[in-house]
Each structure stands twice: as structure tokens, then as C-alpha cells.
Short mmCIF file of C-alpha atoms in Angstrom, two decimals:
data_model
loop_
_atom_site.label_atom_id
_atom_site.label_comp_id
_atom_site.label_asym_id
_atom_site.label_seq_id
_atom_site.Cartn_x
_atom_site.Cartn_y
_atom_site.Cartn_z
CA MET A 1 0.04 0.00 -0.02
CA SER A 2 1.57 3.29 -1.00
CA CYS A 3 1.17 6.66 0.61
CA GLU A 4 0.84 8.82 -2.51
CA ASN A 5 -1.48 11.31 -0.83
CA CYS A 6 0.49 11.66 2.42
CA ALA A 7 2.42 14.65 3.55
CA PRO A 8 6.17 14.35 2.97
CA ALA A 9 6.83 13.71 6.71
CA ALA A 10 4.31 10.88 6.65
CA GLN A 11 6.02 9.28 3.65
CA GLU A 12 9.09 8.74 5.71
CA ARG A 13 7.21 6.50 8.10
CA ILE A 14 7.89 2.83 7.39
CA CYS A 15 5.57 0.00 8.37
CA ARG A 16 7.28 -1.93 11.15
CA LYS A 17 6.00 -5.37 10.32
CA ASP A 18 8.45 -6.99 12.74
CA LYS A 19 7.05 -4.92 15.69
CA ASN A 20 3.39 -5.19 14.46
CA GLU A 21 3.48 -8.98 14.24
CA LYS A 22 4.44 -9.34 17.86
CA GLY A 23 1.25 -7.66 18.96
CA CYS A 24 -1.03 -8.97 16.24
CA THR A 25 -3.80 -11.17 17.75
CA CYS A 26 -5.36 -12.13 14.45
CA THR A 27 -5.40 -15.92 13.93
CA GLU A 28 -6.43 -15.86 10.25
CA PHE A 29 -3.92 -18.32 8.75
CA GLY A 30 -2.17 -17.11 5.61
CA CYS A 31 -3.41 -13.50 5.83
CA LYS A 32 -1.17 -11.39 3.55
CA GLN A 33 -1.83 -8.30 5.65
CA HIS A 34 -0.63 -9.93 8.92
CA GLY A 35 1.68 -7.35 10.51
CA TYR A 36 0.73 -4.60 8.06
CA CYS A 37 -1.81 -2.86 10.19
CA CYS A 38 -2.72 -0.09 7.71
CA GLU A 39 -3.35 -2.60 4.97
CA CYS A 40 -5.39 -4.78 7.30
CA ILE A 41 -7.55 -1.92 8.39
CA ALA A 42 -8.05 -0.72 4.76
CA LYS A 43 -9.06 -4.24 3.71
CA HIS A 44 -11.57 -4.70 6.49
CA ARG A 45 -12.96 -1.15 6.29
CA GLY A 46 -13.57 -1.72 2.50
CA ARG A 47 -15.67 -4.77 3.45
CA GLY A 48 -17.60 -2.98 6.15
CA GLN A 49 -15.72 -4.99 8.80
CA LEU A 50 -13.42 -4.52 11.82
CA PRO A 51 -9.95 -6.16 12.04
CA GLY A 52 -9.53 -9.14 14.34
CA CYS A 53 -7.20 -7.21 16.69
CA LEU A 54 -10.13 -5.22 18.03
CA PHE A 55 -11.94 -8.35 19.23
CA THR A 56 -11.38 -10.22 22.44
CA GLU A 57 -9.64 -13.56 22.13
CA ILE A 58 -12.99 -15.29 22.20
CA GLY A 59 -14.56 -12.96 19.65
CA GLU A 60 -11.57 -13.14 17.31
CA ALA A 61 -11.98 -16.88 17.21
CA TRP A 62 -15.46 -16.48 15.60
CA HIS A 63 -13.76 -15.20 12.44
CA ASP A 64 -16.77 -12.94 11.95
CA ARG A 65 -15.46 -9.38 11.48
CA SER A 66 -18.82 -7.71 11.24
CA LEU A 67 -19.88 -4.81 13.38
CA GLU A 68 -22.65 -6.96 14.79
CA ALA A 69 -20.17 -9.57 15.94
CA PHE A 70 -17.93 -6.93 17.47
CA LEU A 71 -20.84 -5.44 19.49
CA ARG A 72 -21.86 -8.90 20.65
CA ASP A 73 -18.23 -9.59 21.64
CA VAL A 74 -18.06 -6.37 23.64
CA GLN A 75 -21.33 -7.22 25.40
CA GLU A 76 -20.53 -10.83 26.12
CA ASN A 77 -16.73 -10.87 26.73
CA ARG A 78 -15.51 -7.59 27.95
CA GLN A 79 -15.81 -6.53 31.56
#
């Protein structure tokens, strides 16, 4: 994913896949966006979804990234 519309200072930012992967809680096997948070968010947003990292461990395991699933996850699994 390029940053053609970003300000010059923003273009200097480099995605830190190595750091992102350490905190990524998504369990989707073979995901090409794993560790590339900006690409992951763009992909899910384009589908009307939320990325798995926003869900609890239980909710993420549902592999349903819909807003409805997220709201159910919040109600059932967050304290």
C-alpha cells in the first residue's frame, strides 16, 4: 500500500511489520496483511468489517469481522 497522498513527513514512516506482528492477535492463517496494520484496516474497512485485533480472544476466534459480531463480543466478553 503506497502513501501517495500523504504529507512528505508521513511518507518517511515505514511500516514496522516486525514490531506489528508481535502484537497482532489475528489468527487468520495465511493472511497477507498480517503485521501490516494499515493494509489490514483498509481491507476490512472496505468490506464494512473490523480487524480481528479489536476483538477479544473469544470474539476473534469466531472469524466474523462484522460490526454486529464486534458489538456482541463487547457485550458478552468484555468486563
